[in-house]
mmCIF file of N, CA, C and O in Angstrom:
data_model
loop_
_atom_site.group_PDB
_atom_site.id
_atom_site.type_symbol
_atom_site.label_atom_id
_atom_site.label_comp_id
_atom_site.label_asym_id
_atom_site.label_seq_id
_atom_site.Cartn_x
_atom_site.Cartn_y
_atom_site.Cartn_z
ATOM 1 N N UNK A 1 -14.370 -2.408 -39.860
ATOM 2 C CA UNK A 1 -13.112 -2.232 -39.155
ATOM 3 C C UNK A 1 -13.436 -1.879 -37.798
ATOM 4 O O UNK A 1 -13.284 -1.647 -37.179
ATOM 5 N N UNK A 2 -13.867 -0.297 -38.289
ATOM 6 C CA UNK A 2 -13.881 0.786 -37.090
ATOM 7 C C UNK A 2 -14.820 0.616 -35.493
ATOM 8 O O UNK A 2 -14.584 0.060 -34.216
ATOM 9 N N UNK A 3 -15.599 -0.580 -36.314
ATOM 10 C CA UNK A 3 -16.888 -1.163 -35.132
ATOM 11 C C UNK A 3 -16.350 -1.900 -34.803
ATOM 12 O O UNK A 3 -16.647 -2.138 -33.547
ATOM 13 N N UNK A 4 -15.735 -2.725 -34.732
ATOM 14 C CA UNK A 4 -14.115 -4.057 -34.267
ATOM 15 C C UNK A 4 -13.748 -3.627 -33.357
ATOM 16 O O UNK A 4 -13.701 -3.827 -32.215
ATOM 17 N N UNK A 5 -12.990 -2.544 -33.848
ATOM 18 C CA UNK A 5 -12.296 -1.970 -32.575
ATOM 19 C C UNK A 5 -13.433 -1.214 -31.712
ATOM 20 O O UNK A 5 -12.635 -1.756 -30.595
ATOM 21 N N UNK A 6 -14.019 -0.300 -32.218
ATOM 22 C CA UNK A 6 -14.600 -0.398 -31.120
ATOM 23 C C UNK A 6 -15.558 -1.247 -29.872
ATOM 24 O O UNK A 6 -14.571 -0.906 -28.541
ATOM 25 N N UNK A 7 -15.895 -2.186 -30.353
ATOM 26 C CA UNK A 7 -16.507 -3.351 -29.863
ATOM 27 C C UNK A 7 -15.433 -3.817 -28.537
ATOM 28 O O UNK A 7 -15.324 -4.270 -28.219
ATOM 29 N N UNK A 8 -13.694 -4.173 -29.829
ATOM 30 C CA UNK A 8 -12.965 -4.902 -28.888
ATOM 31 C C UNK A 8 -12.495 -3.646 -27.661
ATOM 32 O O UNK A 8 -12.588 -3.869 -26.530
ATOM 33 N N UNK A 9 -12.551 -2.416 -27.855
ATOM 34 C CA UNK A 9 -11.705 -1.470 -26.445
ATOM 35 C C UNK A 9 -13.303 -1.639 -25.678
ATOM 36 O O UNK A 9 -12.793 -1.807 -24.052
ATOM 37 N N UNK A 10 -14.750 -1.936 -25.998
ATOM 38 C CA UNK A 10 -15.235 -1.872 -24.858
ATOM 39 C C UNK A 10 -15.653 -2.930 -24.379
ATOM 40 O O UNK A 10 -15.459 -3.064 -22.970
ATOM 41 N N UNK A 11 -14.911 -4.060 -24.893
ATOM 42 C CA UNK A 11 -14.787 -5.550 -23.769
ATOM 43 C C UNK A 11 -13.972 -5.074 -23.314
ATOM 44 O O UNK A 11 -13.820 -5.455 -22.166
ATOM 45 N N UNK A 12 -12.579 -5.071 -23.510
ATOM 46 C CA UNK A 12 -11.467 -4.569 -22.605
ATOM 47 C C UNK A 12 -11.957 -3.702 -21.512
ATOM 48 O O UNK A 12 -11.005 -4.492 -20.856
ATOM 49 N N UNK A 13 -12.472 -2.695 -21.904
ATOM 50 C CA UNK A 13 -12.582 -1.612 -20.577
ATOM 51 C C UNK A 13 -13.947 -2.184 -20.007
ATOM 52 O O UNK A 13 -13.941 -1.928 -18.508
ATOM 53 N N UNK A 14 -14.541 -3.298 -20.220
ATOM 54 C CA UNK A 14 -15.601 -3.572 -19.455
ATOM 55 C C UNK A 14 -14.947 -4.939 -18.519
ATOM 56 O O UNK A 14 -15.420 -5.014 -17.138
ATOM 57 N N UNK A 15 -14.099 -5.638 -18.735
ATOM 58 C CA UNK A 15 -13.361 -6.509 -17.939
ATOM 59 C C UNK A 15 -12.014 -6.232 -17.455
ATOM 60 O O UNK A 15 -11.526 -7.241 -16.600
ATOM 61 N N UNK A 16 -11.777 -5.289 -17.515
ATOM 62 C CA UNK A 16 -10.750 -4.407 -16.618
ATOM 63 C C UNK A 16 -11.233 -4.151 -14.991
ATOM 64 O O UNK A 16 -12.141 -4.114 -14.611
ATOM 65 N N UNK A 17 -9.959 -4.272 -14.297
ATOM 66 C CA UNK A 17 -10.245 -4.363 -12.658
ATOM 67 C C UNK A 17 -10.772 -2.943 -12.154
ATOM 68 O O UNK A 17 -10.494 -1.700 -13.342
ATOM 69 N N UNK A 18 -11.456 -2.572 -11.443
ATOM 70 C CA UNK A 18 -12.097 -1.406 -10.859
ATOM 71 C C UNK A 18 -11.040 -0.398 -10.837
ATOM 72 O O UNK A 18 -11.361 0.416 -11.472
ATOM 73 N N UNK A 19 -9.856 -0.815 -10.353
ATOM 74 C CA UNK A 19 -9.069 0.201 -9.830
ATOM 75 C C UNK A 19 -7.821 0.748 -11.296
ATOM 76 O O UNK A 19 -7.703 1.796 -11.607
ATOM 77 N N UNK A 20 -8.376 -0.108 -12.817
ATOM 78 C CA UNK A 20 -7.600 0.482 -13.859
ATOM 79 C C UNK A 20 -8.334 1.597 -14.302
ATOM 80 O O UNK A 20 -8.314 2.437 -15.001
ATOM 81 N N UNK A 21 -9.701 1.695 -13.971
ATOM 82 C CA UNK A 21 -10.272 2.533 -14.198
ATOM 83 C C UNK A 21 -10.990 4.037 -13.093
ATOM 84 O O UNK A 21 -11.416 4.830 -13.223
ATOM 85 N N UNK A 22 -9.889 3.617 -11.964
ATOM 86 C CA UNK A 22 -9.790 5.267 -11.344
ATOM 87 C C UNK A 22 -11.203 5.054 -10.271
ATOM 88 O O UNK A 22 -11.274 5.666 -9.444
ATOM 89 N N UNK A 23 -11.644 4.187 -9.741
ATOM 90 C CA UNK A 23 -12.762 3.891 -9.210
ATOM 91 C C UNK A 23 -12.756 2.807 -7.632
ATOM 92 O O UNK A 23 -13.735 2.847 -7.099
ATOM 93 N N UNK A 24 -11.419 3.047 -7.459
ATOM 94 C CA UNK A 24 -10.838 2.104 -5.852
ATOM 95 C C UNK A 24 -11.350 2.822 -5.000
ATOM 96 O O UNK A 24 -10.469 3.928 -5.008
ATOM 97 N N UNK A 25 -11.908 2.291 -3.797
ATOM 98 C CA UNK A 25 -11.833 3.021 -2.541
ATOM 99 C C UNK A 25 -10.482 3.137 -2.126
ATOM 100 O O UNK A 25 -10.188 2.109 -1.718
ATOM 101 N N UNK A 26 -10.580 4.084 -1.166
ATOM 102 C CA UNK A 26 -9.404 3.722 -0.004
ATOM 103 C C UNK A 26 -9.157 2.203 0.977
ATOM 104 O O UNK A 26 -10.629 2.403 1.274
ATOM 105 N N UNK A 27 -8.719 1.841 1.436
ATOM 106 C CA UNK A 27 -8.390 0.829 2.178
ATOM 107 C C UNK A 27 -8.120 1.773 3.740
ATOM 108 O O UNK A 27 -7.205 1.954 3.281
ATOM 109 N N UNK A 28 -8.849 1.222 4.432
ATOM 110 C CA UNK A 28 -8.132 1.377 6.060
ATOM 111 C C UNK A 28 -7.350 0.201 7.116
ATOM 112 O O UNK A 28 -7.897 -0.780 7.122
ATOM 113 N N UNK A 29 -6.167 0.916 7.110
ATOM 114 C CA UNK A 29 -5.524 -0.697 8.391
ATOM 115 C C UNK A 29 -5.269 0.715 9.407
ATOM 116 O O UNK A 29 -4.629 1.622 9.327
ATOM 117 N N UNK A 30 -4.747 -0.194 10.602
ATOM 118 C CA UNK A 30 -4.322 0.041 11.441
ATOM 119 C C UNK A 30 -3.445 -0.620 12.289
ATOM 120 O O UNK A 30 -3.828 -1.953 12.037
ATOM 121 N N UNK A 31 -2.578 -0.102 13.237
ATOM 122 C CA UNK A 31 -1.344 -1.351 13.728
ATOM 123 C C UNK A 31 -0.068 -0.172 14.066
ATOM 124 O O UNK A 31 -0.082 1.149 13.961
ATOM 125 N N UNK A 32 0.470 -0.971 14.047
ATOM 126 C CA UNK A 32 2.013 -0.476 14.644
ATOM 127 C C UNK A 32 2.907 -0.054 13.515
ATOM 128 O O UNK A 32 3.241 -1.034 13.062
ATOM 129 N N UNK A 33 3.493 1.145 13.925
ATOM 130 C CA UNK A 33 4.593 1.134 12.627
ATOM 131 C C UNK A 33 6.223 0.710 13.333
ATOM 132 O O UNK A 33 6.474 0.839 14.484
ATOM 133 N N UNK A 34 6.477 -0.180 12.648
ATOM 134 C CA UNK A 34 7.670 -0.804 12.840
ATOM 135 C C UNK A 34 8.720 -0.589 11.924
ATOM 136 O O UNK A 34 8.319 -0.666 10.587
ATOM 137 N N UNK A 35 9.929 -0.670 12.429
ATOM 138 C CA UNK A 35 11.511 -0.530 10.722
ATOM 139 C C UNK A 35 11.930 -2.153 11.373
ATOM 140 O O UNK A 35 12.479 -2.407 12.545
ATOM 141 N N UNK A 36 11.823 -3.078 10.770
ATOM 142 C CA UNK A 36 12.415 -4.245 10.647
ATOM 143 C C UNK A 36 13.702 -4.573 9.902
ATOM 144 O O UNK A 36 13.919 -3.785 8.725
ATOM 145 N N UNK A 37 14.388 -5.550 9.802
ATOM 146 C CA UNK A 37 15.803 -5.749 9.118
ATOM 147 C C UNK A 37 17.242 -4.998 9.626
ATOM 148 O O UNK A 37 16.933 -4.299 10.394
ATOM 149 N N UNK A 38 17.708 -5.384 8.905
ATOM 150 C CA UNK A 38 19.419 -4.890 9.580
ATOM 151 C C UNK A 38 19.763 -3.687 8.459
ATOM 152 O O UNK A 38 19.828 -4.056 7.389
ATOM 153 N N UNK A 39 20.562 -2.653 8.994
ATOM 154 C CA UNK A 39 21.485 -1.910 8.059
ATOM 155 C C UNK A 39 22.489 -2.280 6.899
ATOM 156 O O UNK A 39 22.561 -3.463 7.173
ATOM 157 N N UNK A 40 21.982 -2.237 5.900
ATOM 158 C CA UNK A 40 21.026 -1.001 5.221
ATOM 159 C C UNK A 40 19.790 -1.333 4.615
ATOM 160 O O UNK A 40 19.581 -0.951 3.905
ATOM 161 N N UNK A 41 19.636 -2.279 4.600
ATOM 162 C CA UNK A 41 18.305 -3.151 4.398
ATOM 163 C C UNK A 41 17.161 -3.254 5.106
ATOM 164 O O UNK A 41 16.575 -3.916 5.060
ATOM 165 N N UNK A 42 16.759 -2.099 5.468
ATOM 166 C CA UNK A 42 15.832 -2.183 6.536
ATOM 167 C C UNK A 42 14.395 -1.666 5.944
ATOM 168 O O UNK A 42 14.300 -1.092 4.833
ATOM 169 N N UNK A 43 13.248 -2.455 6.603
ATOM 170 C CA UNK A 43 11.992 -2.073 5.698
ATOM 171 C C UNK A 43 11.061 -1.464 6.645
ATOM 172 O O UNK A 43 10.888 -1.618 8.261
ATOM 173 N N UNK A 44 10.034 -0.824 6.337
ATOM 174 C CA UNK A 44 8.907 -0.010 6.947
ATOM 175 C C UNK A 44 7.989 -1.211 6.812
ATOM 176 O O UNK A 44 7.190 -0.941 5.821
ATOM 177 N N UNK A 45 7.423 -1.186 8.449
ATOM 178 C CA UNK A 45 6.075 -1.864 7.989
ATOM 179 C C UNK A 45 4.996 -1.809 9.325
ATOM 180 O O UNK A 45 4.989 -0.871 10.063
ATOM 181 N N UNK A 46 3.576 -2.410 8.754
ATOM 182 C CA UNK A 46 2.438 -1.687 10.010
ATOM 183 C C UNK A 46 2.405 -3.333 10.658
ATOM 184 O O UNK A 46 1.716 -4.165 9.792
ATOM 185 N N UNK A 47 2.523 -3.202 12.001
ATOM 186 C CA UNK A 47 1.455 -4.399 12.355
ATOM 187 C C UNK A 47 0.381 -4.720 12.739
ATOM 188 O O UNK A 47 0.401 -4.103 13.956
ATOM 189 N N UNK A 48 -0.165 -5.030 12.179
ATOM 190 C CA UNK A 48 -1.561 -5.230 12.450
ATOM 191 C C UNK A 48 -1.913 -5.639 14.082
ATOM 192 O O UNK A 48 -1.657 -6.495 14.652
ATOM 193 N N UNK A 49 -2.809 -4.495 14.602
ATOM 194 C CA UNK A 49 -3.584 -4.844 15.918
ATOM 195 C C UNK A 49 -3.889 -6.330 16.632
ATOM 196 O O UNK A 49 -3.525 -6.777 17.701
ATOM 197 N N UNK A 50 -4.729 -6.402 15.496
ATOM 198 C CA UNK A 50 -5.190 -7.947 15.604
ATOM 199 C C UNK A 50 -4.170 -9.027 15.431
ATOM 200 O O UNK A 50 -4.777 -10.376 15.400
ATOM 201 N N UNK A 51 -3.113 -9.192 15.196
ATOM 202 C CA UNK A 51 -2.276 -10.072 14.734
ATOM 203 C C UNK A 51 -2.574 -10.154 13.052
ATOM 204 O O UNK A 51 -2.953 -9.599 12.504
ATOM 205 N N UNK A 52 -1.682 -11.251 12.966
ATOM 206 C CA UNK A 52 -1.752 -11.766 11.465
ATOM 207 C C UNK A 52 -0.142 -11.244 10.658
ATOM 208 O O UNK A 52 0.577 -10.595 11.126
ATOM 209 N N UNK A 53 -0.182 -11.061 9.785
ATOM 210 C CA UNK A 53 1.355 -11.045 8.485
ATOM 211 C C UNK A 53 0.906 -9.030 8.721
ATOM 212 O O UNK A 53 0.545 -8.394 9.040
ATOM 213 N N UNK A 54 2.457 -8.929 8.800
ATOM 214 C CA UNK A 54 2.669 -7.299 8.396
ATOM 215 C C UNK A 54 2.425 -6.983 7.498
ATOM 216 O O UNK A 54 2.710 -7.376 6.234
ATOM 217 N N UNK A 55 2.076 -6.100 7.217
ATOM 218 C CA UNK A 55 2.229 -4.844 5.887
ATOM 219 C C UNK A 55 3.165 -4.499 5.458
ATOM 220 O O UNK A 55 3.593 -3.745 6.518
ATOM 221 N N UNK A 56 4.068 -4.174 4.828
ATOM 222 C CA UNK A 56 5.450 -3.466 4.016
ATOM 223 C C UNK A 56 4.417 -1.988 3.582
ATOM 224 O O UNK A 56 4.090 -2.123 2.878
ATOM 225 N N UNK A 57 5.699 -0.968 3.834
ATOM 226 C CA UNK A 57 4.827 0.224 3.450
ATOM 227 C C UNK A 57 6.071 0.829 2.037
ATOM 228 O O UNK A 57 6.770 0.727 2.649
ATOM 229 N N UNK A 58 5.005 1.257 1.562
ATOM 230 C CA UNK A 58 5.974 1.607 0.335
ATOM 231 C C UNK A 58 5.253 2.699 0.146
ATOM 232 O O UNK A 58 4.139 3.622 0.401
ATOM 233 N N UNK A 59 5.999 3.541 -0.437
ATOM 234 C CA UNK A 59 5.320 5.162 -0.719
ATOM 235 C C UNK A 59 6.022 6.175 -0.391
ATOM 236 O O UNK A 59 6.964 6.343 0.772
ATOM 237 N N UNK A 60 5.549 7.547 -0.519
ATOM 238 C CA UNK A 60 5.943 8.947 -0.231
ATOM 239 C C UNK A 60 5.743 9.229 1.281
ATOM 240 O O UNK A 60 6.443 10.187 1.742
ATOM 241 N N UNK A 61 4.768 8.591 2.181
ATOM 242 C CA UNK A 61 4.854 8.389 3.289
ATOM 243 C C UNK A 61 5.680 8.129 4.466
ATOM 244 O O UNK A 61 5.612 8.127 5.335
ATOM 245 N N UNK A 62 6.491 6.890 3.690
ATOM 246 C CA UNK A 62 7.307 6.099 4.228
ATOM 247 C C UNK A 62 8.312 7.016 5.381
ATOM 248 O O UNK A 62 8.100 6.730 6.792
ATOM 249 N N UNK A 63 9.165 8.531 4.960
ATOM 250 C CA UNK A 63 9.954 9.134 5.592
ATOM 251 C C UNK A 63 9.094 9.170 7.035
ATOM 252 O O UNK A 63 9.681 9.713 7.717
ATOM 253 N N UNK A 64 7.906 9.950 6.506
ATOM 254 C CA UNK A 64 7.300 10.754 7.568
ATOM 255 C C UNK A 64 6.561 9.567 9.316
ATOM 256 O O UNK A 64 6.620 9.740 10.084
ATOM 257 N N UNK A 65 6.369 8.773 8.281
ATOM 258 C CA UNK A 65 5.719 7.207 8.980
ATOM 259 C C UNK A 65 7.179 7.311 9.950
ATOM 260 O O UNK A 65 7.192 6.755 11.198
ATOM 261 N N UNK A 66 8.364 6.808 9.084
ATOM 262 C CA UNK A 66 9.576 6.393 10.101
ATOM 263 C C UNK A 66 9.679 7.179 10.917
ATOM 264 O O UNK A 66 10.023 7.269 12.699
ATOM 265 N N UNK A 67 9.796 8.582 10.812
ATOM 266 C CA UNK A 67 10.380 9.773 11.608
ATOM 267 C C UNK A 67 9.396 10.076 12.743
ATOM 268 O O UNK A 67 10.097 10.059 14.238
ATOM 269 N N UNK A 68 8.391 10.493 12.565
ATOM 270 C CA UNK A 68 7.038 10.374 13.412
ATOM 271 C C UNK A 68 6.194 9.639 14.153
ATOM 272 O O UNK A 68 5.859 10.061 15.272
ATOM 273 N N UNK A 69 6.319 8.207 13.713
ATOM 274 C CA UNK A 69 4.778 7.186 14.255
ATOM 275 C C UNK A 69 5.675 5.975 14.078
ATOM 276 O O UNK A 69 4.868 5.140 14.922
ATOM 277 N N UNK A 70 7.318 5.911 14.418
ATOM 278 C CA UNK A 70 7.688 4.859 14.834
ATOM 279 C C UNK A 70 7.486 4.563 15.869
ATOM 280 O O UNK A 70 7.642 4.959 17.107
ATOM 281 N N UNK A 71 6.795 2.993 16.291
ATOM 282 C CA UNK A 71 6.419 2.561 17.413
ATOM 283 C C UNK A 71 5.047 3.049 18.146
ATOM 284 O O UNK A 71 4.775 2.838 18.891
ATOM 285 N N UNK A 72 4.800 4.378 16.718
ATOM 286 C CA UNK A 72 3.389 4.078 17.523
ATOM 287 C C UNK A 72 2.096 4.041 16.484
ATOM 288 O O UNK A 72 2.480 3.095 15.733
ATOM 289 N N UNK A 73 1.034 3.641 16.954
ATOM 290 C CA UNK A 73 0.048 3.039 16.499
ATOM 291 C C UNK A 73 -0.836 4.295 15.883
ATOM 292 O O UNK A 73 -0.934 5.505 16.242
ATOM 293 N N UNK A 74 -0.767 3.454 14.473
ATOM 294 C CA UNK A 74 -1.303 4.731 13.651
ATOM 295 C C UNK A 74 -2.796 4.030 12.619
ATOM 296 O O UNK A 74 -2.909 2.744 12.215
ATOM 297 N N UNK A 75 -3.888 5.041 12.318
ATOM 298 C CA UNK A 75 -4.832 4.025 11.072
ATOM 299 C C UNK A 75 -4.109 4.630 9.981
ATOM 300 O O UNK A 75 -4.265 6.082 9.627
ATOM 301 N N UNK A 76 -3.917 3.854 8.420
ATOM 302 C CA UNK A 76 -3.662 4.553 7.315
ATOM 303 C C UNK A 76 -4.581 4.472 6.302
ATOM 304 O O UNK A 76 -5.438 3.266 6.126
ATOM 305 N N UNK A 77 -5.364 5.374 5.673
ATOM 306 C CA UNK A 77 -6.234 5.237 4.603
ATOM 307 C C UNK A 77 -4.765 4.965 3.138
ATOM 308 O O UNK A 77 -4.076 5.420 2.823
ATOM 309 N N UNK A 78 -5.464 4.147 2.162
ATOM 310 C CA UNK A 78 -4.172 3.956 1.033
ATOM 311 C C UNK A 78 -5.061 2.487 0.139
ATOM 312 O O UNK A 78 -6.164 2.156 0.095
ATOM 313 N N UNK A 79 -4.136 1.822 -0.483
ATOM 314 C CA UNK A 79 -4.584 0.902 -0.719
ATOM 315 C C UNK A 79 -3.412 -0.135 -1.113
ATOM 316 O O UNK A 79 -2.142 0.324 -1.184
ATOM 317 N N UNK A 80 -3.872 -1.629 -0.790
ATOM 318 C CA UNK A 80 -2.545 -2.481 -1.063
ATOM 319 C C UNK A 80 -2.161 -2.482 -2.611
ATOM 320 O O UNK A 80 -2.576 -2.060 -3.848
ATOM 321 N N UNK A 81 -0.790 -2.934 -2.456
ATOM 322 C CA UNK A 81 0.313 -3.214 -3.370
ATOM 323 C C UNK A 81 0.627 -4.755 -3.950
ATOM 324 O O UNK A 81 1.008 -5.371 -2.570
ATOM 325 N N UNK A 82 0.992 -5.223 -5.029
ATOM 326 C CA UNK A 82 1.905 -6.044 -5.108
ATOM 327 C C UNK A 82 3.326 -5.728 -3.854
ATOM 328 O O UNK A 82 4.176 -4.643 -4.426
ATOM 329 N N UNK A 83 3.869 -6.653 -3.290
ATOM 330 C CA UNK A 83 4.912 -6.927 -2.707
ATOM 331 C C UNK A 83 6.131 -6.883 -3.551
ATOM 332 O O UNK A 83 6.465 -7.725 -4.557
ATOM 333 N N UNK A 84 7.409 -6.249 -3.583
ATOM 334 C CA UNK A 84 8.168 -5.547 -4.163
ATOM 335 C C UNK A 84 8.969 -6.748 -3.718
ATOM 336 O O UNK A 84 10.093 -7.604 -4.895
ATOM 337 N N UNK A 85 9.223 -7.715 -2.567
ATOM 338 C CA UNK A 85 9.831 -8.730 -2.491
ATOM 339 C C UNK A 85 9.357 -9.984 -2.064
ATOM 340 O O UNK A 85 8.356 -9.763 -1.351
ATOM 341 N N UNK A 86 9.537 -11.424 -2.243
ATOM 342 C CA UNK A 86 9.024 -12.166 -1.836
ATOM 343 C C UNK A 86 8.608 -12.534 -0.044
ATOM 344 O O UNK A 86 8.393 -13.046 0.569
ATOM 345 N N UNK A 87 9.489 -11.561 0.625
ATOM 346 C CA UNK A 87 9.704 -11.431 1.807
ATOM 347 C C UNK A 87 8.381 -11.498 2.903
ATOM 348 O O UNK A 87 8.424 -11.698 3.727
ATOM 349 N N UNK A 88 7.863 -10.447 1.628
ATOM 350 C CA UNK A 88 6.221 -10.290 2.558
ATOM 351 C C UNK A 88 5.879 -10.179 1.648
ATOM 352 O O UNK A 88 5.453 -10.606 0.403
ATOM 353 N N UNK A 89 4.584 -11.159 2.222
ATOM 354 C CA UNK A 89 3.007 -11.360 1.313
ATOM 355 C C UNK A 89 2.286 -10.157 1.561
ATOM 356 O O UNK A 89 1.005 -9.736 0.678
ATOM 357 N N UNK A 90 2.289 -9.151 2.342
ATOM 358 C CA UNK A 90 1.408 -7.813 1.820
ATOM 359 C C UNK A 90 1.522 -6.871 2.050
ATOM 360 O O UNK A 90 3.188 -6.316 2.393
ATOM 361 N N UNK A 91 1.439 -5.951 1.006
ATOM 362 C CA UNK A 91 2.173 -4.531 0.702
ATOM 363 C C UNK A 91 0.856 -3.194 0.641
ATOM 364 O O UNK A 91 -0.018 -3.695 0.581
ATOM 365 N N UNK A 92 1.038 -2.552 0.965
ATOM 366 C CA UNK A 92 0.305 -1.035 1.623
ATOM 367 C C UNK A 92 0.796 0.067 1.028
ATOM 368 O O UNK A 92 2.382 0.263 1.609
ATOM 369 N N UNK A 93 0.251 1.237 0.302
ATOM 370 C CA UNK A 93 0.604 1.925 -0.383
ATOM 371 C C UNK A 93 -0.244 3.464 0.670
ATOM 372 O O UNK A 93 -1.154 3.266 -0.425
ATOM 373 N N UNK A 94 0.052 3.981 1.848
ATOM 374 C CA UNK A 94 -0.927 4.412 2.324
ATOM 375 C C UNK A 94 -0.984 6.150 1.319
ATOM 376 O O UNK A 94 0.106 6.712 0.790
ATOM 377 N N UNK A 95 -2.139 6.278 1.676
ATOM 378 C CA UNK A 95 -2.070 7.798 0.984
ATOM 379 C C UNK A 95 -2.152 8.929 2.052
ATOM 380 O O UNK A 95 -2.030 10.609 1.650
ATOM 381 N N UNK A 96 -2.705 8.547 3.464
ATOM 382 C CA UNK A 96 -3.312 9.606 4.009
ATOM 383 C C UNK A 96 -3.146 9.133 5.538
ATOM 384 O O UNK A 96 -3.502 7.930 6.005
ATOM 385 N N UNK A 97 -2.566 9.332 6.450
ATOM 386 C CA UNK A 97 -2.077 8.832 8.096
ATOM 387 C C UNK A 97 -3.748 9.748 8.873
ATOM 388 O O UNK A 97 -4.458 10.834 8.917
ATOM 389 N N UNK A 98 -4.420 8.585 9.456
ATOM 390 C CA UNK A 98 -5.944 8.949 9.269
ATOM 391 C C UNK A 98 -6.108 9.153 11.107
ATOM 392 O O UNK A 98 -6.869 9.538 11.526
ATOM 393 N N UNK A 99 -5.014 8.815 11.972
ATOM 394 C CA UNK A 99 -4.461 8.881 13.128
ATOM 395 C C UNK A 99 -6.050 8.816 13.712
ATOM 396 O O UNK A 99 -6.369 9.029 14.517
#
């Protein structure tokens, strides 16, 4: 019984996505920080320099990006995340402003 449980745990760990094991590398995205939407439902987004869909920005760096970098071009390191709303197809949780 114990061997079966250990084997099952190893199979589950081996099949888990890399991020689940803490080995995910940060992703870098660049663009212009913008506020979109109407009060009180505004959202902070990053519009990529080369075009494409906006990244919805979430997480603890939102306020700093809103106050100090709104309208400016930035490079952010972090990780993609599931979009919390259907109106955005891409979501990004920055962990560092690389400027």
